[in-house]
Tab-separated table of N, CA and C in Angstrom:
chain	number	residue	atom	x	y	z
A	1	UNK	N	138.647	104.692	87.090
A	1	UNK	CA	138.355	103.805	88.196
A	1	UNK	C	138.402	102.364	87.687
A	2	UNK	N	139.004	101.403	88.088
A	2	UNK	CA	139.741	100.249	87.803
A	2	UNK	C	138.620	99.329	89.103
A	3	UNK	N	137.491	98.298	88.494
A	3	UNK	CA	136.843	97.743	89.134
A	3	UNK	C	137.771	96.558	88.983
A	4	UNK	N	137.493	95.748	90.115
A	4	UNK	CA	138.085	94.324	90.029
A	4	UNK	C	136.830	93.205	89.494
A	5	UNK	N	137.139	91.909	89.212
A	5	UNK	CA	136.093	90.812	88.358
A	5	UNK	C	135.007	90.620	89.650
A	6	UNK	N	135.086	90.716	90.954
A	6	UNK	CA	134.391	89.949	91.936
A	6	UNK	C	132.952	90.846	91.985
A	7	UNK	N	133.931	92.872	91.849
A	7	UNK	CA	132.829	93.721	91.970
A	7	UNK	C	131.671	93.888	90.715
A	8	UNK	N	132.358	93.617	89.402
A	8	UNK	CA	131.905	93.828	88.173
A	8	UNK	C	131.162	92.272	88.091
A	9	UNK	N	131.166	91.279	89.013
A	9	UNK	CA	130.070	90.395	88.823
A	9	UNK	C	129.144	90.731	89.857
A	10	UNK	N	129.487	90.948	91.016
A	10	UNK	CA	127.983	91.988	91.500
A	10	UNK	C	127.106	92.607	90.816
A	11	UNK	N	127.723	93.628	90.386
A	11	UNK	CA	127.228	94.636	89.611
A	11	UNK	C	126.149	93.671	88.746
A	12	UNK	N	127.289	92.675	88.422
A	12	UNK	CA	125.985	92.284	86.630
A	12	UNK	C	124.653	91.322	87.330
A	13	UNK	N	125.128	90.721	88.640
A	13	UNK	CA	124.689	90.055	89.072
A	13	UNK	C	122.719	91.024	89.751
A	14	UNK	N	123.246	91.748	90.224
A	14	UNK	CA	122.327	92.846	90.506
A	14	UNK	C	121.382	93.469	89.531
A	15	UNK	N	121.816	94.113	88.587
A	15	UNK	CA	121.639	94.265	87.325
A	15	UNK	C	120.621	94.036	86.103
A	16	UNK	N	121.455	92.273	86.395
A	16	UNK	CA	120.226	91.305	85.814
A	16	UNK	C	118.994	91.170	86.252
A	17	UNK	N	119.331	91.392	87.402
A	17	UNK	CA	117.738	91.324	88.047
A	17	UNK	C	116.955	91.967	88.878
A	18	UNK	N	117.559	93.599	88.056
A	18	UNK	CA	116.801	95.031	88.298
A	18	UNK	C	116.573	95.286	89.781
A	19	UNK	N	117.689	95.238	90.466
A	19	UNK	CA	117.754	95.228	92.129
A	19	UNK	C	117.927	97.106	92.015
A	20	UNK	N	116.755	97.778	91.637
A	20	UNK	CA	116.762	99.235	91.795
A	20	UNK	C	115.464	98.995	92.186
A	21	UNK	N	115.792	100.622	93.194
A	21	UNK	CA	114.900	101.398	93.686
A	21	UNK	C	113.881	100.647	94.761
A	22	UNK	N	112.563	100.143	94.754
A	22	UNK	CA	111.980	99.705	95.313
A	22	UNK	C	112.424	98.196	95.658
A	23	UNK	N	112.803	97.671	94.604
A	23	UNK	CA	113.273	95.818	94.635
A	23	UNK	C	114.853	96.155	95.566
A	24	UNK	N	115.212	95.041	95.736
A	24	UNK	CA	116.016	95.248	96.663
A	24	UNK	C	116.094	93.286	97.397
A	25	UNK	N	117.445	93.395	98.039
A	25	UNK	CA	117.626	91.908	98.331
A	25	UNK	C	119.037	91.664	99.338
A	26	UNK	N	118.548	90.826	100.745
A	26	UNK	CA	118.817	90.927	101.433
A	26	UNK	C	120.716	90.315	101.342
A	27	UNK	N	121.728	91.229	102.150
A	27	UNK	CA	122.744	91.261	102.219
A	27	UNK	C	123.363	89.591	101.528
A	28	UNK	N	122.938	88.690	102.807
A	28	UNK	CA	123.514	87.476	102.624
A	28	UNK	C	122.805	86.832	101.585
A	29	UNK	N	121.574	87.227	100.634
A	29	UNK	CA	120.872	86.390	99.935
A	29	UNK	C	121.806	86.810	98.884
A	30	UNK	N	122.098	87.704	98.391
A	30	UNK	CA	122.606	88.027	97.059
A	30	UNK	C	124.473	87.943	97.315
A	31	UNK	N	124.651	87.333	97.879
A	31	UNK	CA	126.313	86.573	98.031
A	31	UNK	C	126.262	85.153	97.940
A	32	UNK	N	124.844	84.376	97.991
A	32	UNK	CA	124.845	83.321	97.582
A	32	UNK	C	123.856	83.253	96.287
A	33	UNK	N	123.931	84.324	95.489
A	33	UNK	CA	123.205	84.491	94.031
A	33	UNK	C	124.366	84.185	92.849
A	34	UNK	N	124.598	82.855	93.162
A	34	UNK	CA	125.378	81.983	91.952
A	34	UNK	C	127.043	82.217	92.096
A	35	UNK	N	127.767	82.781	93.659
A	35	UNK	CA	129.049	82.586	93.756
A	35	UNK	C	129.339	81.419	94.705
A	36	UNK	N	130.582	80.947	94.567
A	36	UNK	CA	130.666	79.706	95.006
A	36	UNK	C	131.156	80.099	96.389
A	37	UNK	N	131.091	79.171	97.450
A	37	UNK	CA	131.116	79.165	98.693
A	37	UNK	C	132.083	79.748	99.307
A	38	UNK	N	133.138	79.245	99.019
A	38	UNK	CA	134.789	79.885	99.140
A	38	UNK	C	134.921	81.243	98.719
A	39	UNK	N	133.552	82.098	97.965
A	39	UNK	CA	133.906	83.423	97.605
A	39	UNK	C	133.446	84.376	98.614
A	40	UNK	N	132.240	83.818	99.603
A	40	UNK	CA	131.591	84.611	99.862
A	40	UNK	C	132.286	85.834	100.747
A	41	UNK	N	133.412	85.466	101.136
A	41	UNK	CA	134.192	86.664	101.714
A	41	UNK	C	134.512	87.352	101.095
A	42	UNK	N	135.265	87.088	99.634
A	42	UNK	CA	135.403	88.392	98.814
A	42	UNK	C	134.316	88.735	98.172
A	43	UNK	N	133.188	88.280	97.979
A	43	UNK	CA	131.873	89.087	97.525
A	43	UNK	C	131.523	90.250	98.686
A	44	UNK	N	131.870	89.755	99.927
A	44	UNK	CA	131.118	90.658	100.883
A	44	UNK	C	131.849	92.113	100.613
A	45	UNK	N	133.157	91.887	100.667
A	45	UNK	CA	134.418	92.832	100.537
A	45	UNK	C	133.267	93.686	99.427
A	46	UNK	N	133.323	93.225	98.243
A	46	UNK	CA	133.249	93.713	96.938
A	46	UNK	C	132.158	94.366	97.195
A	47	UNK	N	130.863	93.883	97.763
A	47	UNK	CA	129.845	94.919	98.070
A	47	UNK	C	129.997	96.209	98.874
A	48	UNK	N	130.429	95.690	100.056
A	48	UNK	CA	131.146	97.108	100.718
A	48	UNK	C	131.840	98.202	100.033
A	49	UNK	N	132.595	97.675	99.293
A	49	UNK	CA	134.057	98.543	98.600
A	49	UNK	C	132.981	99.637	97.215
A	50	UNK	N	131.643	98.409	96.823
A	50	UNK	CA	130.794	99.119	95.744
A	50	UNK	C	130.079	100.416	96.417
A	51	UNK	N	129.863	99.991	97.594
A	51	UNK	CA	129.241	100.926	98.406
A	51	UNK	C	130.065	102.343	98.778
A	52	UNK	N	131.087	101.957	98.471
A	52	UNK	CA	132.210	103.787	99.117
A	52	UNK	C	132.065	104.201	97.827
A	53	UNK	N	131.920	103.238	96.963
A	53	UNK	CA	132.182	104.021	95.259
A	53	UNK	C	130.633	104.664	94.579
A	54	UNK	N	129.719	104.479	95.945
A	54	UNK	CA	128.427	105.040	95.153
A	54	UNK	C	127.259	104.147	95.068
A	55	UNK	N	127.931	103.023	94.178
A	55	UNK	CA	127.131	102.148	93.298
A	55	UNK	C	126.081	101.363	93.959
A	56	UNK	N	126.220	100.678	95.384
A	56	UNK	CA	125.108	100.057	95.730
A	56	UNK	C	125.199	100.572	97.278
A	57	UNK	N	123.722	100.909	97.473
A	57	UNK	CA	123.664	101.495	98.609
A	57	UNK	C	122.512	100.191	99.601
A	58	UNK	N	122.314	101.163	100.772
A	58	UNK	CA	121.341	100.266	101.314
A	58	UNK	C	120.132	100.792	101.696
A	59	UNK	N	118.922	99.570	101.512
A	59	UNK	CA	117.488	100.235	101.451
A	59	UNK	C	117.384	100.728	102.892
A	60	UNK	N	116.385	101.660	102.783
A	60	UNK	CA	116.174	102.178	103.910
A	60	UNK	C	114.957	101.860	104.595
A	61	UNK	N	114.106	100.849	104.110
A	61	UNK	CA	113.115	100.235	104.761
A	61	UNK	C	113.165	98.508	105.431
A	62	UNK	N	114.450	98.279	104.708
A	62	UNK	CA	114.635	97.104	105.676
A	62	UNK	C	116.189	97.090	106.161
A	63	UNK	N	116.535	96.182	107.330
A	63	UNK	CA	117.731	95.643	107.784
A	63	UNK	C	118.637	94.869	107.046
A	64	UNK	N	119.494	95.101	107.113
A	64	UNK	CA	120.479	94.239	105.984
A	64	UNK	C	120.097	94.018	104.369
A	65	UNK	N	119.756	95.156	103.612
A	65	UNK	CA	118.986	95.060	102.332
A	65	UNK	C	120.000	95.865	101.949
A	66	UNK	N	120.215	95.549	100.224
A	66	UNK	CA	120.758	96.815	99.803
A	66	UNK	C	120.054	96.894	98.193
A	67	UNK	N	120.303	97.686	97.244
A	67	UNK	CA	119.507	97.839	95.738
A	67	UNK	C	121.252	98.826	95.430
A	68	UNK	N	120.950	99.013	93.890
A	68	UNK	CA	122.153	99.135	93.397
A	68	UNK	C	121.592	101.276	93.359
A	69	UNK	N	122.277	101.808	93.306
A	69	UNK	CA	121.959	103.389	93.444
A	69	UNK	C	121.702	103.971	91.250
A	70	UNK	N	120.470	104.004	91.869
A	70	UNK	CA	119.024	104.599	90.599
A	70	UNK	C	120.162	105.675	89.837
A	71	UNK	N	120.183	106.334	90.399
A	71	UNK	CA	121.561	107.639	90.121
A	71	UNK	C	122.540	107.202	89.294
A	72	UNK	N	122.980	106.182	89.580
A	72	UNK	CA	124.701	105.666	88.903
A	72	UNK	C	123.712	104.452	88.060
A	73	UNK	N	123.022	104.303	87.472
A	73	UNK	CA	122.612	103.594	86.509
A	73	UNK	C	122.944	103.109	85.195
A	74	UNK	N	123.566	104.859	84.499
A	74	UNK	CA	123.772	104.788	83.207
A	74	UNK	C	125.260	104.265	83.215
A	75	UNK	N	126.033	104.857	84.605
A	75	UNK	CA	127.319	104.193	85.062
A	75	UNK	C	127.753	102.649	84.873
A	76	UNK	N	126.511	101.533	85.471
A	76	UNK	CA	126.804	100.460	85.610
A	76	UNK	C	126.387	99.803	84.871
A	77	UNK	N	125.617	100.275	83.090
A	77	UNK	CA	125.248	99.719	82.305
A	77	UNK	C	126.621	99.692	81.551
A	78	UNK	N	127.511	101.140	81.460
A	78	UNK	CA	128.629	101.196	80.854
A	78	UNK	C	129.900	100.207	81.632
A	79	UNK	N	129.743	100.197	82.715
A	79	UNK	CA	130.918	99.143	83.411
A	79	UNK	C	130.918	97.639	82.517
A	80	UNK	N	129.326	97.294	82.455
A	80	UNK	CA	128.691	95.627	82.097
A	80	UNK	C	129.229	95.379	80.824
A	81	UNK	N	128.828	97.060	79.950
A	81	UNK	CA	129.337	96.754	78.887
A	81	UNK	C	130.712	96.836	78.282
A	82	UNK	N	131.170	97.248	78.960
A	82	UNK	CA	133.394	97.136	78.737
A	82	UNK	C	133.335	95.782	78.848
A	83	UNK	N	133.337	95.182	80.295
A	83	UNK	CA	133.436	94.063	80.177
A	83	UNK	C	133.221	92.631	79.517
A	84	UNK	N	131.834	92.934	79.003
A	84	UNK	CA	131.508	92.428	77.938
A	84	UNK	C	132.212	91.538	76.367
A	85	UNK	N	132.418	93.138	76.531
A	85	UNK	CA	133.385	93.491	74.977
A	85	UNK	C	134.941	92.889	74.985
């Protein structure tokens, strides 16, 4: 599975700041969590597209929230770290 740079900065973006399980952060807040203005359409894309692939789902106690999926964890530590490298 071949992530693109927009989704794999979600990911790290999320990540960093342990958006599992209970924590969690609202749709439009975390598209303006350090991408520049002109992106926010392909960030939105990129969340959606993370979402068919598993990786970030949406909370089920609020509206427009999502947290990254507890399950695929060990997954998106290994994505952070390819890229990395």
């Amino acid at each position: 599975m071949e992530l693109s740079n927009t989704e794999i900065a979600v990911l790290k973006v999320m990540h960093s700041r342990k958006i599992y399980g209970s924590n969690h952060k609202q749709l439009e807040t975390l598209m303006h969590s350090g991408f520049p203005k002109h992106k926010y359409k392909e960030v939105k894309n990129a969340i959606f597209s993370l979402m068919k692939l598993g990786f970030v789902q949406w909370y089920d106690r609020s509206r427009n929230a999502i947290q990254l999926n507890k399950d695929k964890s060990r997954e998106i530590e290994e994505i952070i770290k390819q890229d990395t490298n």
